[in-house]
Protein backbone atom coordinates (compact mmCIF):
# COMPACT_ATOMS: atom_id res chain seq x y z
CA UNK A 1 0.00 0.00 0.00
CA UNK A 2 1.17 3.51 -0.79
CA UNK A 3 1.57 6.13 1.85
CA UNK A 4 -0.58 8.95 0.54
CA UNK A 5 0.20 12.41 1.85
CA UNK A 6 -2.49 13.88 4.04
CA UNK A 7 -4.49 16.40 2.08
CA UNK A 8 -5.24 18.43 5.21
CA UNK A 9 -2.64 17.44 7.82
CA UNK A 10 -3.58 20.24 10.24
CA UNK A 11 -7.36 19.81 10.06
CA UNK A 12 -7.65 18.54 13.67
CA UNK A 13 -6.21 21.75 15.11
CA UNK A 14 -8.58 24.46 16.33
CA UNK A 15 -7.93 27.70 18.20
CA UNK A 16 -10.51 30.04 19.60
CA UNK A 17 -9.11 33.53 19.90
CA UNK A 18 -10.89 35.15 22.84
CA UNK A 19 -9.09 38.49 23.06
CA UNK A 20 -5.70 40.20 23.18
CA UNK A 21 -4.17 43.49 24.18
CA UNK A 22 -2.43 43.37 20.79
CA UNK A 23 -4.38 43.82 17.58
CA UNK A 24 -4.03 40.61 15.59
CA UNK A 25 -6.77 41.68 13.18
CA UNK A 26 -9.27 39.17 14.56
CA UNK A 27 -12.60 39.74 16.22
CA UNK A 28 -13.00 38.43 19.75
CA UNK A 29 -14.25 34.82 19.94
CA UNK A 30 -12.99 33.99 16.45
CA UNK A 31 -12.60 30.26 15.78
CA UNK A 32 -9.73 29.19 13.52
CA UNK A 33 -9.19 25.69 12.18
CA UNK A 34 -6.48 23.79 10.40
CA UNK A 35 -3.81 25.80 8.65
CA UNK A 36 -5.34 29.13 9.79
CA UNK A 37 -5.13 27.99 13.42
CA UNK A 38 -1.56 26.81 12.90
CA UNK A 39 -0.50 30.09 11.29
CA UNK A 40 -2.15 32.08 14.07
CA UNK A 41 -0.27 30.15 16.77
CA UNK A 42 2.94 30.67 14.79
CA UNK A 43 2.11 34.40 14.69
CA UNK A 44 1.64 34.39 18.48
CA UNK A 45 4.98 32.62 18.93
CA UNK A 46 6.82 35.09 16.68
CA UNK A 47 5.19 38.08 18.36
CA UNK A 48 6.08 36.66 21.79
CA UNK A 49 9.77 36.61 20.79
CA UNK A 50 9.63 40.09 19.19
CA UNK A 51 7.90 41.57 22.23
CA UNK A 52 10.48 39.95 24.50
CA UNK A 53 13.33 41.59 22.53
CA UNK A 54 11.53 44.92 22.79
CA UNK A 55 11.25 44.47 26.56
CA UNK A 56 15.00 43.86 26.78
CA UNK A 57 15.75 47.25 25.21
CA UNK A 58 12.81 49.26 26.61
CA UNK A 59 12.12 48.85 30.30
CA UNK A 60 8.73 50.57 29.91
CA UNK A 61 7.58 47.93 27.44
CA UNK A 62 5.36 45.35 29.06
CA UNK A 63 3.72 42.24 27.75
CA UNK A 64 0.42 41.77 25.93
CA UNK A 65 -2.11 39.55 27.66
CA UNK A 66 -3.88 37.24 25.24
CA UNK A 67 -6.43 34.53 25.81
CA UNK A 68 -7.05 31.51 23.55
CA UNK A 69 -8.57 28.05 23.80
CA UNK A 70 -6.90 25.10 22.13
CA UNK A 71 -8.66 22.05 20.67
CA UNK A 72 -7.34 19.03 18.83
CA UNK A 73 -9.56 16.49 17.12
CA UNK A 74 -12.61 18.11 18.67
CA UNK A 75 -11.28 17.66 22.23
CA UNK A 76 -10.42 20.61 24.42
CA UNK A 77 -6.71 20.57 25.22
CA UNK A 78 -6.73 23.77 27.26
CA UNK A 79 -9.53 26.26 27.66
CA UNK A 80 -9.00 29.99 27.99
CA UNK A 81 -5.22 29.94 28.34
CA UNK A 82 -3.83 33.31 29.32
CA UNK A 83 -0.63 33.97 27.45
CA UNK A 84 1.59 36.90 28.37
CA UNK A 85 3.16 37.68 25.01
CA UNK A 86 6.66 39.00 25.60
CA UNK A 87 7.44 36.59 28.44
CA UNK A 88 8.62 33.83 26.07
CA UNK A 89 5.75 31.59 27.08
CA UNK A 90 6.27 29.57 23.90
CA UNK A 91 10.00 29.22 24.59
CA UNK A 92 13.01 31.21 23.46
CA UNK A 93 14.33 28.85 20.81
CA UNK A 94 11.21 27.02 19.64
CA UNK A 95 10.47 27.16 15.92
CA UNK A 96 7.81 24.54 15.37
CA UNK A 97 4.27 25.21 16.62
CA UNK A 98 4.13 21.78 18.27
CA UNK A 99 7.28 22.58 20.28
CA UNK A 100 5.95 26.00 21.26
CA UNK A 101 2.63 24.56 22.38
CA UNK A 102 4.29 21.79 24.34
CA UNK A 103 6.54 24.33 26.03
CA UNK A 104 3.57 26.54 26.97
CA UNK A 105 1.30 23.71 28.09
CA UNK A 106 4.04 22.23 30.30
CA UNK A 107 5.14 25.59 31.69
CA UNK A 108 3.23 25.28 34.97
CA UNK A 109 4.27 21.66 35.53
CA UNK A 110 7.93 22.54 34.94
CA UNK A 111 7.65 25.59 37.16
CA UNK A 112 6.23 23.54 40.04
CA UNK A 113 8.95 20.92 39.58
CA UNK A 114 11.78 23.45 39.33
CA UNK A 115 10.51 25.59 42.21
CA UNK A 116 9.03 22.96 44.48
CA UNK A 117 10.34 24.66 47.62
CA UNK A 118 8.63 27.96 46.75
CA UNK A 119 5.35 26.20 45.99
CA UNK A 120 5.64 24.29 49.23
CA UNK A 121 6.15 27.59 51.08
CA UNK A 122 3.07 29.04 49.33
CA UNK A 123 1.15 25.97 50.40
CA UNK A 124 2.42 26.51 53.93
CA UNK A 125 1.12 30.08 53.83
CA UNK A 126 -2.26 28.91 52.55
CA UNK A 127 -2.69 25.85 54.76
CA UNK A 128 0.06 26.09 57.33
CA UNK A 129 -1.73 27.91 60.12
CA UNK A 130 -4.75 25.62 59.91
CA UNK A 131 -2.58 22.52 59.83
CA UNK A 132 -0.43 23.85 62.66
CA UNK A 133 -3.55 24.38 64.78
CA UNK A 134 -4.89 20.95 63.84
CA UNK A 135 -1.57 19.25 64.69
CA UNK A 136 -1.46 20.97 68.09
CA UNK A 137 -5.02 19.88 68.85
CA UNK A 138 -4.34 16.37 67.59
CA UNK A 139 -1.23 16.11 69.79
CA UNK A 140 -3.21 17.27 72.84
CA UNK A 141 -5.92 14.72 72.04
CA UNK A 142 -3.44 11.86 71.63
CA UNK A 143 -1.56 12.92 74.78
CA UNK A 144 -4.80 12.91 76.78
CA UNK A 145 -5.62 9.42 75.41
CA UNK A 146 -2.15 8.20 76.35
CA UNK A 147 -2.62 9.64 79.85
CA UNK A 148 -5.96 7.84 80.14
CA UNK A 149 -4.29 4.58 79.16
CA UNK A 150 -1.52 5.11 81.74
CA UNK A 151 -4.10 5.86 84.45
CA UNK A 152 -6.04 2.72 83.55
CA UNK A 153 -2.87 0.62 83.61
CA UNK A 154 -2.03 1.98 87.04
CA UNK A 155 -5.55 1.34 88.34
CA UNK A 156 -5.74 -2.15 86.82
CA UNK A 157 -8.69 -1.34 84.57
CA UNK A 158 -8.89 -2.71 81.05
CA UNK A 159 -7.19 -0.55 78.43
CA UNK A 160 -9.77 0.58 75.82
CA UNK A 161 -6.94 1.24 73.35
CA UNK A 162 -5.50 -2.25 73.64
CA UNK A 163 -6.14 -4.70 70.86
CA UNK A 164 -8.42 -7.54 71.89
CA UNK A 165 -6.50 -10.78 72.25
CA UNK A 166 -7.47 -13.66 70.03
CA UNK A 167 -8.47 -16.46 72.40
CA UNK A 168 -7.45 -19.18 69.95
CA UNK A 169 -3.96 -17.78 69.59
CA UNK A 170 -3.68 -17.22 73.33
CA UNK A 171 -4.52 -20.85 74.08
CA UNK A 172 -2.24 -21.97 71.24
CA UNK A 173 0.68 -20.11 72.83
CA UNK A 174 0.04 -21.73 76.19
CA UNK A 175 0.61 -25.25 74.82
PDB file of N, CA and C in Angstrom, residues 58-106:
ATOM      1  N   UNK A  58      13.679  48.184  26.118  1.00  0.00           N
ATOM      2  CA  UNK A  58      12.812  49.255  26.608  1.00  0.00           C
ATOM      3  C   UNK A  58      12.142  48.796  27.897  1.00  0.00           C
ATOM      4  N   UNK A  59      12.641  49.304  29.003  1.00  0.00           N
ATOM      5  CA  UNK A  59      12.119  48.848  30.301  1.00  0.00           C
ATOM      6  C   UNK A  59      10.660  49.231  30.523  1.00  0.00           C
ATOM      7  N   UNK A  60      10.133  50.179  29.769  1.00  0.00           N
ATOM      8  CA  UNK A  60       8.731  50.567  29.910  1.00  0.00           C
ATOM      9  C   UNK A  60       7.799  49.663  29.108  1.00  0.00           C
ATOM     10  N   UNK A  61       8.386  48.845  28.249  1.00  0.00           N
ATOM     11  CA  UNK A  61       7.583  47.934  27.443  1.00  0.00           C
ATOM     12  C   UNK A  61       7.133  46.762  28.317  1.00  0.00           C
ATOM     13  N   UNK A  62       5.882  46.457  28.253  1.00  0.00           N
ATOM     14  CA  UNK A  62       5.358  45.350  29.055  1.00  0.00           C
ATOM     15  C   UNK A  62       5.119  44.130  28.187  1.00  0.00           C
ATOM     16  N   UNK A  63       4.110  43.401  28.539  1.00  0.00           N
ATOM     17  CA  UNK A  63       3.720  42.244  27.751  1.00  0.00           C
ATOM     18  C   UNK A  63       2.258  42.425  27.374  1.00  0.00           C
ATOM     19  N   UNK A  64       1.805  41.680  26.396  1.00  0.00           N
ATOM     20  CA  UNK A  64       0.418  41.768  25.931  1.00  0.00           C
ATOM     21  C   UNK A  64      -0.325  40.508  26.342  1.00  0.00           C
ATOM     22  N   UNK A  65      -1.289  40.686  27.241  1.00  0.00           N
ATOM     23  CA  UNK A  65      -2.107  39.547  27.659  1.00  0.00           C
ATOM     24  C   UNK A  65      -2.987  39.133  26.491  1.00  0.00           C
ATOM     25  N   UNK A  66      -3.086  37.829  26.317  1.00  0.00           N
ATOM     26  CA  UNK A  66      -3.876  37.241  25.241  1.00  0.00           C
ATOM     27  C   UNK A  66      -4.537  35.993  25.781  1.00  0.00           C
ATOM     28  N   UNK A  67      -5.741  35.723  25.331  1.00  0.00           N
ATOM     29  CA  UNK A  67      -6.434  34.528  25.811  1.00  0.00           C
ATOM     30  C   UNK A  67      -6.946  33.731  24.608  1.00  0.00           C
ATOM     31  N   UNK A  68      -6.610  32.423  24.610  1.00  0.00           N
ATOM     32  CA  UNK A  68      -7.055  31.509  23.554  1.00  0.00           C
ATOM     33  C   UNK A  68      -7.517  30.203  24.195  1.00  0.00           C
ATOM     34  N   UNK A  69      -8.268  29.431  23.436  1.00  0.00           N
ATOM     35  CA  UNK A  69      -8.568  28.049  23.803  1.00  0.00           C
ATOM     36  C   UNK A  69      -8.018  27.171  22.694  1.00  0.00           C
ATOM     37  N   UNK A  70      -7.553  25.999  23.071  1.00  0.00           N
ATOM     38  CA  UNK A  70      -6.900  25.103  22.127  1.00  0.00           C
ATOM     39  C   UNK A  70      -7.637  23.775  22.093  1.00  0.00           C
ATOM     40  N   UNK A  71      -7.964  23.323  20.882  1.00  0.00           N
ATOM     41  CA  UNK A  71      -8.655  22.045  20.675  1.00  0.00           C
ATOM     42  C   UNK A  71      -7.877  21.234  19.657  1.00  0.00           C
ATOM     43  N   UNK A  72      -7.949  19.919  19.823  1.00  0.00           N
ATOM     44  CA  UNK A  72      -7.336  19.026  18.835  1.00  0.00           C
ATOM     45  C   UNK A  72      -8.254  17.830  18.649  1.00  0.00           C
ATOM     46  N   UNK A  73      -8.657  17.596  17.421  1.00  0.00           N
ATOM     47  CA  UNK A  73      -9.557  16.488  17.117  1.00  0.00           C
ATOM     48  C   UNK A  73     -10.900  16.633  17.811  1.00  0.00           C
ATOM     49  N   UNK A  74     -11.330  17.858  18.026  1.00  0.00           N
ATOM     50  CA  UNK A  74     -12.608  18.107  18.672  1.00  0.00           C
ATOM     51  C   UNK A  74     -12.551  18.094  20.195  1.00  0.00           C
ATOM     52  N   UNK A  75     -11.421  17.701  20.775  1.00  0.00           N
ATOM     53  CA  UNK A  75     -11.280  17.656  22.232  1.00  0.00           C
ATOM     54  C   UNK A  75     -10.553  18.902  22.728  1.00  0.00           C
ATOM     55  N   UNK A  76     -11.046  19.435  23.817  1.00  0.00           N
ATOM     56  CA  UNK A  76     -10.419  20.609  24.419  1.00  0.00           C
ATOM     57  C   UNK A  76      -9.098  20.195  25.070  1.00  0.00           C
ATOM     58  N   UNK A  77      -8.028  20.807  24.631  1.00  0.00           N
ATOM     59  CA  UNK A  77      -6.710  20.567  25.225  1.00  0.00           C
ATOM     60  C   UNK A  77      -6.516  21.516  26.401  1.00  0.00           C
ATOM     61  N   UNK A  78      -6.842  22.772  26.195  1.00  0.00           N
ATOM     62  CA  UNK A  78      -6.731  23.775  27.261  1.00  0.00           C
ATOM     63  C   UNK A  78      -7.690  24.907  26.927  1.00  0.00           C
ATOM     64  N   UNK A  79      -8.530  25.228  27.900  1.00  0.00           N
ATOM     65  CA  UNK A  79      -9.534  26.255  27.664  1.00  0.00           C
ATOM     66  C   UNK A  79      -9.113  27.576  28.300  1.00  0.00           C
ATOM     67  N   UNK A  80      -9.274  28.620  27.538  1.00  0.00           N
ATOM     68  CA  UNK A  80      -9.002  29.991  27.993  1.00  0.00           C
ATOM     69  C   UNK A  80      -7.641  30.134  28.660  1.00  0.00           C
ATOM     70  N   UNK A  81      -6.609  29.807  27.891  1.00  0.00           N
ATOM     71  CA  UNK A  81      -5.222  29.944  28.344  1.00  0.00           C
ATOM     72  C   UNK A  81      -4.854  31.416  28.277  1.00  0.00           C
ATOM     73  N   UNK A  82      -4.363  31.940  29.367  1.00  0.00           N
ATOM     74  CA  UNK A  82      -3.828  33.308  29.323  1.00  0.00           C
ATOM     75  C   UNK A  82      -2.361  33.208  28.944  1.00  0.00           C
ATOM     76  N   UNK A  83      -2.010  33.954  27.925  1.00  0.00           N
ATOM     77  CA  UNK A  83      -0.626  33.971  27.453  1.00  0.00           C
ATOM     78  C   UNK A  83      -0.122  35.398  27.570  1.00  0.00           C
ATOM     79  N   UNK A  84       0.981  35.585  28.239  1.00  0.00           N
ATOM     80  CA  UNK A  84       1.589  36.904  28.366  1.00  0.00           C
ATOM     81  C   UNK A  84       2.655  37.021  27.282  1.00  0.00           C
ATOM     82  N   UNK A  85       2.249  37.561  26.147  1.00  0.00           N
ATOM     83  CA  UNK A  85       3.160  37.676  25.006  1.00  0.00           C
ATOM     84  C   UNK A  85       4.261  38.679  25.338  1.00  0.00           C
ATOM     85  N   UNK A  86       5.494  38.223  25.223  1.00  0.00           N
ATOM     86  CA  UNK A  86       6.656  39.003  25.599  1.00  0.00           C
ATOM     87  C   UNK A  86       7.410  38.339  26.740  1.00  0.00           C
ATOM     88  N   UNK A  87       6.802  37.334  27.343  1.00  0.00           N
ATOM     89  CA  UNK A  87       7.436  36.592  28.438  1.00  0.00           C
ATOM     90  C   UNK A  87       8.025  35.260  27.968  1.00  0.00           C
ATOM     91  N   UNK A  88       8.106  35.074  26.675  1.00  0.00           N
ATOM     92  CA  UNK A  88       8.622  33.831  26.074  1.00  0.00           C
ATOM     93  C   UNK A  88       7.870  32.605  26.569  1.00  0.00           C
ATOM     94  N   UNK A  89       6.566  32.711  26.608  1.00  0.00           N
ATOM     95  CA  UNK A  89       5.754  31.591  27.082  1.00  0.00           C
ATOM     96  C   UNK A  89       5.708  30.429  26.092  1.00  0.00           C
ATOM     97  N   UNK A  90       6.162  30.659  24.870  1.00  0.00           N
ATOM     98  CA  UNK A  90       6.266  29.568  23.897  1.00  0.00           C
ATOM     99  C   UNK A  90       7.708  29.071  23.786  1.00  0.00           C
ATOM    100  N   UNK A  91       8.593  29.624  24.609  1.00  0.00           N
ATOM    101  CA  UNK A  91       9.996  29.224  24.586  1.00  0.00           C
ATOM    102  C   UNK A  91      10.829  30.190  23.778  1.00  0.00           C
ATOM    103  N   UNK A  92      12.092  30.272  24.129  1.00  0.00           N
ATOM    104  CA  UNK A  92      13.006  31.211  23.462  1.00  0.00           C
ATOM    105  C   UNK A  92      13.469  30.694  22.103  1.00  0.00           C
ATOM    106  N   UNK A  93      13.729  29.401  22.023  1.00  0.00           N
ATOM    107  CA  UNK A  93      14.333  28.847  20.813  1.00  0.00           C
ATOM    108  C   UNK A  93      13.397  27.947  20.015  1.00  0.00           C
ATOM    109  N   UNK A  94      12.128  27.915  20.360  1.00  0.00           N
ATOM    110  CA  UNK A  94      11.206  27.025  19.643  1.00  0.00           C
ATOM    111  C   UNK A  94      10.873  27.615  18.274  1.00  0.00           C
ATOM    112  N   UNK A  95      10.822  26.743  17.280  1.00  0.00           N
ATOM    113  CA  UNK A  95      10.475  27.155  15.917  1.00  0.00           C
ATOM    114  C   UNK A  95       9.164  26.522  15.467  1.00  0.00           C
ATOM    115  N   UNK A  96       9.012  25.258  15.789  1.00  0.00           N
ATOM    116  CA  UNK A  96       7.806  24.543  15.372  1.00  0.00           C
ATOM    117  C   UNK A  96       6.660  24.843  16.337  1.00  0.00           C
ATOM    118  N   UNK A  97       5.451  24.942  15.805  1.00  0.00           N
ATOM    119  CA  UNK A  97       4.275  25.212  16.623  1.00  0.00           C
ATOM    120  C   UNK A  97       4.088  24.116  17.672  1.00  0.00           C
ATOM    121  N   UNK A  98       4.301  22.873  17.300  1.00  0.00           N
ATOM    122  CA  UNK A  98       4.134  21.777  18.270  1.00  0.00           C
ATOM    123  C   UNK A  98       5.079  21.941  19.455  1.00  0.00           C
ATOM    124  N   UNK A  99       6.321  22.367  19.196  1.00  0.00           N
ATOM    125  CA  UNK A  99       7.284  22.580  20.283  1.00  0.00           C
ATOM    126  C   UNK A  99       6.872  23.765  21.154  1.00  0.00           C
ATOM    127  N   UNK A 100       6.398  24.832  20.510  1.00  0.00           N
ATOM    128  CA  UNK A 100       5.953  26.003  21.260  1.00  0.00           C
ATOM    129  C   UNK A 100       4.754  25.691  22.134  1.00  0.00           C
ATOM    130  N   UNK A 101       3.807  24.929  21.593  1.00  0.00           N
ATOM    131  CA  UNK A 101       2.628  24.557  22.379  1.00  0.00           C
ATOM    132  C   UNK A 101       3.004  23.642  23.538  1.00  0.00           C
ATOM    133  N   UNK A 102       3.862  22.685  23.270  1.00  0.00           N
ATOM    134  CA  UNK A 102       4.291  21.786  24.342  1.00  0.00           C
ATOM    135  C   UNK A 102       4.988  22.577  25.445  1.00  0.00           C
ATOM    136  N   UNK A 103       5.835  23.505  25.057  1.00  0.00           N
ATOM    137  CA  UNK A 103       6.543  24.334  26.034  1.00  0.00           C
ATOM    138  C   UNK A 103       5.538  25.094  26.891  1.00  0.00           C
ATOM    139  N   UNK A 104       4.554  25.734  26.240  1.00  0.00           N
ATOM    140  CA  UNK A 104       3.567  26.543  26.972  1.00  0.00           C
ATOM    141  C   UNK A 104       2.670  25.679  27.858  1.00  0.00           C
ATOM    142  N   UNK A 105       2.214  24.554  27.329  1.00  0.00           N
ATOM    143  CA  UNK A 105       1.303  23.711  28.091  1.00  0.00           C
ATOM    144  C   UNK A 105       1.989  23.049  29.284  1.00  0.00           C
ATOM    145  N   UNK A 106       3.288  22.852  29.203  1.00  0.00           N
ATOM    146  CA  UNK A 106       4.037  22.228  30.296  1.00  0.00           C
ATOM    147  C   UNK A 106       4.688  23.254  31.220  1.00  0.00           C
TER     148      UNK A 106
END
